[in-house]
PDB file of N, CA and C in Angstrom:
ATOM      1  N   UNK A  30     -15.036  14.398 -18.718  1.00  0.00           N
ATOM      2  CA  UNK A  30     -14.993  14.695 -17.300  1.00  0.00           C
ATOM      3  C   UNK A  30     -15.429  13.475 -16.494  1.00  0.00           C
ATOM      4  N   UNK A  31     -14.756  13.254 -15.392  1.00  0.00           N
ATOM      5  CA  UNK A  31     -15.096  12.112 -14.540  1.00  0.00           C
ATOM      6  C   UNK A  31     -16.471  12.254 -13.913  1.00  0.00           C
ATOM      7  N   UNK A  32     -16.906  13.475 -13.653  1.00  0.00           N
ATOM      8  CA  UNK A  32     -18.209  13.676 -13.013  1.00  0.00           C
ATOM      9  C   UNK A  32     -19.356  13.249 -13.919  1.00  0.00           C
ATOM     10  N   UNK A  33     -19.103  13.069 -15.207  1.00  0.00           N
ATOM     11  CA  UNK A  33     -20.144  12.650 -16.144  1.00  0.00           C
ATOM     12  C   UNK A  33     -20.262  11.136 -16.251  1.00  0.00           C
ATOM     13  N   UNK A  34     -19.401  10.409 -15.572  1.00  0.00           N
ATOM     14  CA  UNK A  34     -19.462   8.952 -15.603  1.00  0.00           C
ATOM     15  C   UNK A  34     -20.687   8.457 -14.854  1.00  0.00           C
ATOM     16  N   UNK A  35     -21.230   7.340 -15.321  1.00  0.00           N
ATOM     17  CA  UNK A  35     -22.327   6.705 -14.591  1.00  0.00           C
ATOM     18  C   UNK A  35     -21.774   6.077 -13.313  1.00  0.00           C
ATOM     19  N   UNK A  36     -22.657   5.749 -12.389  1.00  0.00           N
ATOM     20  CA  UNK A  36     -22.226   5.121 -11.137  1.00  0.00           C
ATOM     21  C   UNK A  36     -21.502   3.803 -11.435  1.00  0.00           C
ATOM     22  N   UNK A  37     -22.018   3.034 -12.390  1.00  0.00           N
ATOM     23  CA  UNK A  37     -21.399   1.758 -12.759  1.00  0.00           C
ATOM     24  C   UNK A  37     -19.978   1.978 -13.297  1.00  0.00           C
ATOM     25  N   UNK A  38     -19.817   2.982 -14.171  1.00  0.00           N
ATOM     26  CA  UNK A  38     -18.489   3.288 -14.715  1.00  0.00           C
ATOM     27  C   UNK A  38     -17.532   3.736 -13.617  1.00  0.00           C
ATOM     28  N   UNK A  39     -18.033   4.507 -12.666  1.00  0.00           N
ATOM     29  CA  UNK A  39     -17.199   4.965 -11.550  1.00  0.00           C
ATOM     30  C   UNK A  39     -16.731   3.787 -10.708  1.00  0.00           C
ATOM     31  N   UNK A  40     -17.628   2.818 -10.480  1.00  0.00           N
ATOM     32  CA  UNK A  40     -17.246   1.625  -9.720  1.00  0.00           C
ATOM     33  C   UNK A  40     -16.189   0.817 -10.468  1.00  0.00           C
ATOM     34  N   UNK A  41     -16.378   0.647 -11.766  1.00  0.00           N
ATOM     35  CA  UNK A  41     -15.462  -0.170 -12.560  1.00  0.00           C
ATOM     36  C   UNK A  41     -14.058   0.423 -12.639  1.00  0.00           C
ATOM     37  N   UNK A  42     -13.957   1.736 -12.730  1.00  0.00           N
ATOM     38  CA  UNK A  42     -12.633   2.346 -12.875  1.00  0.00           C
ATOM     39  C   UNK A  42     -11.996   2.703 -11.533  1.00  0.00           C
ATOM     40  N   UNK A  43     -12.727   2.532 -10.431  1.00  0.00           N
ATOM     41  CA  UNK A  43     -12.165   2.823  -9.118  1.00  0.00           C
ATOM     42  C   UNK A  43     -12.365   4.247  -8.661  1.00  0.00           C
ATOM     43  N   UNK A  44     -13.165   5.009  -9.372  1.00  0.00           N
ATOM     44  CA  UNK A  44     -13.399   6.424  -9.067  1.00  0.00           C
ATOM     45  C   UNK A  44     -13.929   6.638  -7.652  1.00  0.00           C
ATOM     46  N   UNK A  45     -14.773   5.742  -7.175  1.00  0.00           N
ATOM     47  CA  UNK A  45     -15.412   5.950  -5.872  1.00  0.00           C
ATOM     48  C   UNK A  45     -14.779   5.121  -4.752  1.00  0.00           C
ATOM     49  N   UNK A  46     -13.658   4.481  -5.025  1.00  0.00           N
ATOM     50  CA  UNK A  46     -12.999   3.675  -3.993  1.00  0.00           C
ATOM     51  C   UNK A  46     -12.211   4.548  -3.033  1.00  0.00           C
ATOM     52  N   UNK A  47     -12.109   4.082  -1.823  1.00  0.00           N
ATOM     53  CA  UNK A  47     -11.281   4.703  -0.799  1.00  0.00           C
ATOM     54  C   UNK A  47      -9.811   4.582  -1.216  1.00  0.00           C
ATOM     55  N   UNK A  48      -9.030   5.622  -0.988  1.00  0.00           N
ATOM     56  CA  UNK A  48      -7.613   5.621  -1.385  1.00  0.00           C
ATOM     57  C   UNK A  48      -6.851   4.479  -0.713  1.00  0.00           C
ATOM     58  N   UNK A  49      -7.130   4.233   0.561  1.00  0.00           N
ATOM     59  CA  UNK A  49      -6.461   3.139   1.282  1.00  0.00           C
ATOM     60  C   UNK A  49      -6.756   1.810   0.597  1.00  0.00           C
ATOM     61  N   UNK A  50      -8.013   1.591   0.213  1.00  0.00           N
ATOM     62  CA  UNK A  50      -8.381   0.350  -0.472  1.00  0.00           C
ATOM     63  C   UNK A  50      -7.687   0.225  -1.825  1.00  0.00           C
ATOM     64  N   UNK A  51      -7.531   1.336  -2.538  1.00  0.00           N
ATOM     65  CA  UNK A  51      -6.832   1.311  -3.831  1.00  0.00           C
ATOM     66  C   UNK A  51      -5.376   0.884  -3.654  1.00  0.00           C
ATOM     67  N   UNK A  52      -4.710   1.454  -2.652  1.00  0.00           N
ATOM     68  CA  UNK A  52      -3.311   1.087  -2.397  1.00  0.00           C
ATOM     69  C   UNK A  52      -3.229  -0.370  -1.954  1.00  0.00           C
ATOM     70  N   UNK A  53      -4.186  -0.822  -1.119  1.00  0.00           N
ATOM     71  CA  UNK A  53      -4.195  -2.209  -0.653  1.00  0.00           C
ATOM     72  C   UNK A  53      -4.385  -3.171  -1.823  1.00  0.00           C
ATOM     73  N   UNK A  54      -5.295  -2.856  -2.728  1.00  0.00           N
ATOM     74  CA  UNK A  54      -5.522  -3.727  -3.885  1.00  0.00           C
ATOM     75  C   UNK A  54      -4.268  -3.847  -4.749  1.00  0.00           C
ATOM     76  N   UNK A  55      -3.603  -2.739  -4.995  1.00  0.00           N
ATOM     77  CA  UNK A  55      -2.378  -2.762  -5.804  1.00  0.00           C
ATOM     78  C   UNK A  55      -1.291  -3.543  -5.072  1.00  0.00           C
ATOM     79  N   UNK A  56      -1.189  -3.353  -3.745  1.00  0.00           N
ATOM     80  CA  UNK A  56      -0.224  -4.096  -2.933  1.00  0.00           C
ATOM     81  C   UNK A  56      -0.495  -5.591  -3.026  1.00  0.00           C
ATOM     82  N   UNK A  57      -1.760  -5.986  -2.885  1.00  0.00           N
ATOM     83  CA  UNK A  57      -2.132  -7.403  -2.964  1.00  0.00           C
ATOM     84  C   UNK A  57      -1.748  -8.008  -4.311  1.00  0.00           C
ATOM     85  N   UNK A  58      -1.931  -7.249  -5.379  1.00  0.00           N
ATOM     86  CA  UNK A  58      -1.582  -7.723  -6.719  1.00  0.00           C
ATOM     87  C   UNK A  58      -0.077  -7.952  -6.844  1.00  0.00           C
ATOM     88  N   UNK A  59       0.706  -6.997  -6.372  1.00  0.00           N
ATOM     89  CA  UNK A  59       2.169  -7.113  -6.440  1.00  0.00           C
ATOM     90  C   UNK A  59       2.648  -8.290  -5.600  1.00  0.00           C
ATOM     91  N   UNK A  60       2.143  -8.404  -4.371  1.00  0.00           N
ATOM     92  CA  UNK A  60       2.559  -9.474  -3.458  1.00  0.00           C
ATOM     93  C   UNK A  60       2.182 -10.841  -4.030  1.00  0.00           C
ATOM     94  N   UNK A  61       0.989 -10.959  -4.600  1.00  0.00           N
ATOM     95  CA  UNK A  61       0.555 -12.239  -5.169  1.00  0.00           C
ATOM     96  C   UNK A  61       1.488 -12.686  -6.293  1.00  0.00           C
ATOM     97  N   UNK A  62       1.925 -11.761  -7.114  1.00  0.00           N
ATOM     98  CA  UNK A  62       2.815 -12.112  -8.230  1.00  0.00           C
ATOM     99  C   UNK A  62       4.249 -12.375  -7.775  1.00  0.00           C
ATOM    100  N   UNK A  63       4.726 -11.598  -6.815  1.00  0.00           N
ATOM    101  CA  UNK A  63       6.133 -11.702  -6.399  1.00  0.00           C
ATOM    102  C   UNK A  63       6.398 -12.837  -5.415  1.00  0.00           C
ATOM    103  N   UNK A  64       5.427 -13.162  -4.581  1.00  0.00           N
ATOM    104  CA  UNK A  64       5.680 -14.112  -3.492  1.00  0.00           C
ATOM    105  C   UNK A  64       4.762 -15.326  -3.533  1.00  0.00           C
ATOM    106  N   UNK A  65       4.204 -15.640  -4.710  1.00  0.00           N
ATOM    107  CA  UNK A  65       3.272 -16.760  -4.818  1.00  0.00           C
ATOM    108  C   UNK A  65       3.915 -18.100  -4.459  1.00  0.00           C
ATOM    109  N   UNK A  66       5.218 -18.231  -4.655  1.00  0.00           N
ATOM    110  CA  UNK A  66       5.903 -19.492  -4.365  1.00  0.00           C
ATOM    111  C   UNK A  66       6.518 -19.535  -2.970  1.00  0.00           C
ATOM    112  N   UNK A  67       6.358 -18.479  -2.206  1.00  0.00           N
ATOM    113  CA  UNK A  67       6.929 -18.407  -0.855  1.00  0.00           C
ATOM    114  C   UNK A  67       6.174 -19.375   0.056  1.00  0.00           C
ATOM    115  N   UNK A  68       6.888 -20.273   0.706  1.00  0.00           N
ATOM    116  CA  UNK A  68       6.230 -21.260   1.575  1.00  0.00           C
ATOM    117  C   UNK A  68       5.624 -20.616   2.818  1.00  0.00           C
ATOM    118  N   UNK A  69       6.148 -19.483   3.228  1.00  0.00           N
ATOM    119  CA  UNK A  69       5.593 -18.727   4.357  1.00  0.00           C
ATOM    120  C   UNK A  69       5.197 -17.355   3.806  1.00  0.00           C
ATOM    121  N   UNK A  70       3.979 -17.282   3.299  1.00  0.00           N
ATOM    122  CA  UNK A  70       3.497 -16.119   2.559  1.00  0.00           C
ATOM    123  C   UNK A  70       3.472 -14.859   3.432  1.00  0.00           C
ATOM    124  N   UNK A  71       4.065 -13.751   2.965  1.00  0.00           N
ATOM    125  CA  UNK A  71       4.044 -12.504   3.734  1.00  0.00           C
ATOM    126  C   UNK A  71       2.672 -11.841   3.681  1.00  0.00           C
ATOM    127  N   UNK A  72       2.330 -11.117   4.736  1.00  0.00           N
ATOM    128  CA  UNK A  72       1.065 -10.382   4.799  1.00  0.00           C
ATOM    129  C   UNK A  72       1.379  -8.896   4.813  1.00  0.00           C
ATOM    130  N   UNK A  73       0.824  -8.174   3.856  1.00  0.00           N
ATOM    131  CA  UNK A  73       1.004  -6.729   3.762  1.00  0.00           C
ATOM    132  C   UNK A  73      -0.333  -6.057   4.020  1.00  0.00           C
ATOM    133  N   UNK A  74      -0.326  -5.040   4.864  1.00  0.00           N
ATOM    134  CA  UNK A  74      -1.556  -4.326   5.221  1.00  0.00           C
ATOM    135  C   UNK A  74      -1.313  -2.830   5.164  1.00  0.00           C
ATOM    136  N   UNK A  75      -2.159  -2.124   4.431  1.00  0.00           N
ATOM    137  CA  UNK A  75      -2.116  -0.666   4.370  1.00  0.00           C
ATOM    138  C   UNK A  75      -3.026  -0.142   5.468  1.00  0.00           C
ATOM    139  N   UNK A  76      -2.536   0.821   6.237  1.00  0.00           N
ATOM    140  CA  UNK A  76      -3.335   1.373   7.332  1.00  0.00           C
ATOM    141  C   UNK A  76      -3.049   2.859   7.495  1.00  0.00           C
ATOM    142  N   UNK A  77      -3.815   3.482   8.382  1.00  0.00           N
ATOM    143  CA  UNK A  77      -3.657   4.907   8.661  1.00  0.00           C
ATOM    144  C   UNK A  77      -3.202   5.074  10.102  1.00  0.00           C
ATOM    145  N   UNK A  78      -2.148   5.849  10.292  1.00  0.00           N
ATOM    146  CA  UNK A  78      -1.660   6.198  11.620  1.00  0.00           C
ATOM    147  C   UNK A  78      -2.170   7.597  11.933  1.00  0.00           C
ATOM    148  N   UNK A  79      -2.998   7.703  12.957  1.00  0.00           N
ATOM    149  CA  UNK A  79      -3.565   9.001  13.351  1.00  0.00           C
ATOM    150  C   UNK A  79      -2.936   9.431  14.667  1.00  0.00           C
ATOM    151  N   UNK A  80      -1.830  10.159  14.576  1.00  0.00           N
ATOM    152  CA  UNK A  80      -1.198  10.664  15.793  1.00  0.00           C
ATOM    153  C   UNK A  80      -2.021  11.809  16.373  1.00  0.00           C
ATOM    154  N   UNK A  81      -2.595  12.609  15.514  1.00  0.00           N
ATOM    155  CA  UNK A  81      -3.567  13.637  15.880  1.00  0.00           C
ATOM    156  C   UNK A  81      -4.289  14.048  14.603  1.00  0.00           C
ATOM    157  N   UNK A  82      -5.291  14.915  14.706  1.00  0.00           N
ATOM    158  CA  UNK A  82      -6.086  15.271  13.527  1.00  0.00           C
ATOM    159  C   UNK A  82      -5.260  15.888  12.407  1.00  0.00           C
ATOM    160  N   UNK A  83      -4.225  16.609  12.762  1.00  0.00           N
ATOM    161  CA  UNK A  83      -3.415  17.296  11.757  1.00  0.00           C
ATOM    162  C   UNK A  83      -2.279  16.432  11.211  1.00  0.00           C
ATOM    163  N   UNK A  84      -2.052  15.275  11.796  1.00  0.00           N
ATOM    164  CA  UNK A  84      -0.909  14.461  11.403  1.00  0.00           C
ATOM    165  C   UNK A  84      -1.335  13.015  11.168  1.00  0.00           C
ATOM    166  N   UNK A  85      -1.889  12.753  10.000  1.00  0.00           N
ATOM    167  CA  UNK A  85      -2.260  11.399   9.630  1.00  0.00           C
ATOM    168  C   UNK A  85      -1.280  10.895   8.577  1.00  0.00           C
ATOM    169  N   UNK A  86      -0.942   9.619   8.677  1.00  0.00           N
ATOM    170  CA  UNK A  86       0.029   9.026   7.761  1.00  0.00           C
ATOM    171  C   UNK A  86      -0.523   7.721   7.209  1.00  0.00           C
ATOM    172  N   UNK A  87      -0.220   7.437   5.957  1.00  0.00           N
ATOM    173  CA  UNK A  87      -0.559   6.153   5.358  1.00  0.00           C
ATOM    174  C   UNK A  87       0.660   5.254   5.524  1.00  0.00           C
ATOM    175  N   UNK A  88       0.437   4.099   6.143  1.00  0.00           N
ATOM    176  CA  UNK A  88       1.499   3.170   6.528  1.00  0.00           C
ATOM    177  C   UNK A  88       1.326   1.853   5.774  1.00  0.00           C
ATOM    178  N   UNK A  89       2.440   1.224   5.400  1.00  0.00           N
ATOM    179  CA  UNK A  89       2.413  -0.132   4.866  1.00  0.00           C
ATOM    180  C   UNK A  89       3.129  -1.031   5.861  1.00  0.00           C
ATOM    181  N   UNK A  90       2.439  -2.087   6.309  1.00  0.00           N
ATOM    182  CA  UNK A  90       2.987  -3.045   7.270  1.00  0.00           C
ATOM    183  C   UNK A  90       3.233  -4.377   6.567  1.00  0.00           C
ATOM    184  N   UNK A  91       4.346  -5.023   6.911  1.00  0.00           N
ATOM    185  CA  UNK A  91       4.654  -6.356   6.394  1.00  0.00           C
ATOM    186  C   UNK A  91       4.880  -7.289   7.573  1.00  0.00           C
ATOM    187  N   UNK A  92       4.103  -8.363   7.615  1.00  0.00           N
ATOM    188  CA  UNK A  92       4.283  -9.396   8.634  1.00  0.00           C
ATOM    189  C   UNK A  92       4.747 -10.664   7.927  1.00  0.00           C
ATOM    190  N   UNK A  93       5.894 -11.182   8.392  1.00  0.00           N
ATOM    191  CA  UNK A  93       6.479 -12.361   7.759  1.00  0.00           C
ATOM    192  C   UNK A  93       7.437 -13.012   8.750  1.00  0.00           C
ATOM    193  N   UNK A  94       7.357 -14.317   8.889  1.00  0.00           N
ATOM    194  CA  UNK A  94       8.230 -15.080   9.785  1.00  0.00           C
ATOM    195  C   UNK A  94       8.183 -14.552  11.221  1.00  0.00           C
ATOM    196  N   UNK A  95       6.994 -14.143  11.673  1.00  0.00           N
ATOM    197  CA  UNK A  95       6.811 -13.700  13.051  1.00  0.00           C
ATOM    198  C   UNK A  95       7.259 -12.282  13.344  1.00  0.00           C
ATOM    199  N   UNK A  96       7.671 -11.547  12.327  1.00  0.00           N
ATOM    200  CA  UNK A  96       8.107 -10.162  12.521  1.00  0.00           C
ATOM    201  C   UNK A  96       7.227  -9.232  11.701  1.00  0.00           C
ATOM    202  N   UNK A  97       7.051  -8.018  12.210  1.00  0.00           N
ATOM    203  CA  UNK A  97       6.307  -7.000  11.474  1.00  0.00           C
ATOM    204  C   UNK A  97       7.145  -5.741  11.371  1.00  0.00           C
ATOM    205  N   UNK A  98       7.265  -5.241  10.157  1.00  0.00           N
ATOM    206  CA  UNK A  98       7.948  -3.974   9.901  1.00  0.00           C
ATOM    207  C   UNK A  98       6.984  -3.052   9.176  1.00  0.00           C
ATOM    208  N   UNK A  99       7.130  -1.757   9.401  1.00  0.00           N
ATOM    209  CA  UNK A  99       6.230  -0.769   8.812  1.00  0.00           C
ATOM    210  C   UNK A  99       7.018   0.330   8.132  1.00  0.00           C
ATOM    211  N   UNK A 100       6.366   0.980   7.183  1.00  0.00           N
ATOM    212  CA  UNK A 100       6.983   2.091   6.461  1.00  0.00           C
ATOM    213  C   UNK A 100       5.918   3.137   6.179  1.00  0.00           C
ATOM    214  N   UNK A 101       6.244   4.400   6.385  1.00  0.00           N
ATOM    215  CA  UNK A 101       5.334   5.488   6.041  1.00  0.00           C
ATOM    216  C   UNK A 101       5.373   5.673   4.527  1.00  0.00           C
ATOM    217  N   UNK A 102       4.199   5.585   3.894  1.00  0.00           N
ATOM    218  CA  UNK A 102       4.107   5.840   2.456  1.00  0.00           C
ATOM    219  C   UNK A 102       3.858   7.323   2.180  1.00  0.00           C
ATOM    220  N   UNK A 103       2.908   7.894   2.911  1.00  0.00           N
ATOM    221  CA  UNK A 103       2.551   9.311   2.755  1.00  0.00           C
ATOM    222  C   UNK A 103       2.249   9.904   4.113  1.00  0.00           C
ATOM    223  N   UNK A 104       2.640  11.095   4.413  1.00  0.00           N
ATOM    224  CA  UNK A 104       3.457  11.958   3.568  1.00  0.00           C
ATOM    225  C   UNK A 104       4.902  11.470   3.553  1.00  0.00           C
ATOM    226  N   UNK A 105       5.551  11.730   2.461  1.00  0.00           N
ATOM    227  CA  UNK A 105       6.953  11.356   2.307  1.00  0.00           C
ATOM    228  C   UNK A 105       7.767  12.636   2.197  1.00  0.00           C
ATOM    229  N   UNK A 106       8.254  13.112   3.309  1.00  0.00           N
ATOM    230  CA  UNK A 106       8.997  14.371   3.334  1.00  0.00           C
ATOM    231  C   UNK A 106      10.395  14.250   2.748  1.00  0.00           C
ATOM    232  N   UNK A 107      10.863  13.010   2.551  1.00  0.00           N
ATOM    233  CA  UNK A 107      12.197  12.803   1.986  1.00  0.00           C
ATOM    234  C   UNK A 107      12.176  12.800   0.460  1.00  0.00           C
ATOM    235  N   UNK A 108      10.986  12.830  -0.115  1.00  0.00           N
ATOM    236  CA  UNK A 108      10.841  12.792  -1.569  1.00  0.00           C
ATOM    237  C   UNK A 108      11.345  14.096  -2.171  1.00  0.00           C
ATOM    238  N   UNK A 109      12.344  13.993  -3.040  1.00  0.00           N
ATOM    239  CA  UNK A 109      12.892  15.190  -3.669  1.00  0.00           C
ATOM    240  C   UNK A 109      12.584  15.200  -5.164  1.00  0.00           C
ATOM    241  N   UNK A 110      12.956  14.131  -5.855  1.00  0.00           N
ATOM    242  CA  UNK A 110      12.710  14.072  -7.295  1.00  0.00           C
ATOM    243  C   UNK A 110      11.451  13.284  -7.636  1.00  0.00           C
ATOM    244  N   UNK A 111      11.311  12.124  -7.021  1.00  0.00           N
ATOM    245  CA  UNK A 111      10.151  11.284  -7.303  1.00  0.00           C
ATOM    246  C   UNK A 111       9.941  10.307  -6.158  1.00  0.00           C
ATOM    247  N   UNK A 112       8.732   9.765  -6.074  1.00  0.00           N
ATOM    248  CA  UNK A 112       8.426   8.769  -5.056  1.00  0.00           C
ATOM    249  C   UNK A 112       9.007   7.421  -5.456  1.00  0.00           C
ATOM    250  N   UNK A 113       9.262   6.580  -4.448  1.00  0.00           N
ATOM    251  CA  UNK A 113       9.667   5.201  -4.711  1.00  0.00           C
ATOM    252  C   UNK A 113       8.486   4.467  -5.322  1.00  0.00           C
ATOM    253  N   UNK A 114       8.767   3.393  -6.019  1.00  0.00           N
ATOM    254  CA  UNK A 114       7.662   2.572  -6.510  1.00  0.00           C
ATOM    255  C   UNK A 114       7.127   1.744  -5.344  1.00  0.00           C
ATOM    256  N   UNK A 115       5.854   1.406  -5.417  1.00  0.00           N
ATOM    257  CA  UNK A 115       5.250   0.580  -4.379  1.00  0.00           C
ATOM    258  C   UNK A 115       5.949  -0.774  -4.320  1.00  0.00           C
ATOM    259  N   UNK A 116       6.349  -1.297  -5.471  1.00  0.00           N
ATOM    260  CA  UNK A 116       7.074  -2.565  -5.514  1.00  0.00           C
ATOM    261  C   UNK A 116       8.388  -2.515  -4.759  1.00  0.00           C
ATOM    262  N   UNK A 117       9.110  -1.402  -4.867  1.00  0.00           N
ATOM    263  CA  UNK A 117      10.374  -1.251  -4.134  1.00  0.00           C
ATOM    264  C   UNK A 117      10.141  -1.225  -2.627  1.00  0.00           C
ATOM    265  N   UNK A 118       9.093  -0.536  -2.189  1.00  0.00           N
ATOM    266  CA  UNK A 118       8.776  -0.470  -0.758  1.00  0.00           C
ATOM    267  C   UNK A 118       8.407  -1.857  -0.246  1.00  0.00           C
ATOM    268  N   UNK A 119       7.605  -2.592  -1.009  1.00  0.00           N
ATOM    269  CA  UNK A 119       7.217  -3.952  -0.629  1.00  0.00           C
ATOM    270  C   UNK A 119       8.451  -4.838  -0.505  1.00  0.00           C
ATOM    271  N   UNK A 120       9.330  -4.771  -1.480  1.00  0.00           N
ATOM    272  CA  UNK A 120      10.550  -5.589  -1.452  1.00  0.00           C
ATOM    273  C   UNK A 120      11.433  -5.237  -0.254  1.00  0.00           C
ATOM    274  N   UNK A 121      11.600  -3.957   0.024  1.00  0.00           N
ATOM    275  CA  UNK A 121      12.417  -3.535   1.169  1.00  0.00           C
ATOM    276  C   UNK A 121      11.838  -4.045   2.488  1.00  0.00           C
ATOM    277  N   UNK A 122      10.525  -3.905   2.668  1.00  0.00           N
ATOM    278  CA  UNK A 122       9.899  -4.390   3.905  1.00  0.00           C
ATOM    279  C   UNK A 122      10.039  -5.905   4.029  1.00  0.00           C
ATOM    280  N   UNK A 123       9.813  -6.615   2.942  1.00  0.00           N
ATOM    281  CA  UNK A 123       9.946  -8.071   2.954  1.00  0.00           C
ATOM    282  C   UNK A 123      11.367  -8.478   3.340  1.00  0.00           C
ATOM    283  N   UNK A 124      12.356  -7.825   2.752  1.00  0.00           N
ATOM    284  CA  UNK A 124      13.756  -8.151   3.045  1.00  0.00           C
ATOM    285  C   UNK A 124      14.120  -7.859   4.496  1.00  0.00           C
ATOM    286  N   UNK A 125      13.495  -6.880   5.113  1.00  0.00           N
ATOM    287  CA  UNK A 125      13.761  -6.582   6.526  1.00  0.00           C
ATOM    288  C   UNK A 125      13.314  -7.716   7.434  1.00  0.00           C
ATOM    289  N   UNK A 126      12.333  -8.498   6.996  1.00  0.00           N
ATOM    290  CA  UNK A 126      11.835  -9.590   7.836  1.00  0.00           C
ATOM    291  C   UNK A 126      12.719 -10.825   7.769  1.00  0.00           C
ATOM    292  N   UNK A 127      13.674 -10.843   6.880  1.00  0.00           N
ATOM    293  CA  UNK A 127      14.524 -12.030   6.695  1.00  0.00           C
ATOM    294  C   UNK A 127      15.677 -12.037   7.684  1.00  0.00           C
TER     295      UNK A 127
END
């Protein structure tokens, strides 16, 4: 059970991290590997859009070449069989800035 983990173990495995930070860390890892040779490095930021208390959305923003595009990650009401991979969303946003 996860509740039996020590505080140190919880920190190491990400158990106590904020969900937004977890998505941001994974995004940073993907971007670092995919765009390390890009002379104008893209900036990706995970954020929360709070339209009201009942309608919060997790957003991924990409800023590159002076343009910023955003995509709603969650909730994804168009998801029928499975969610897109985070890598696919990153690539799509990056390509929109070109």
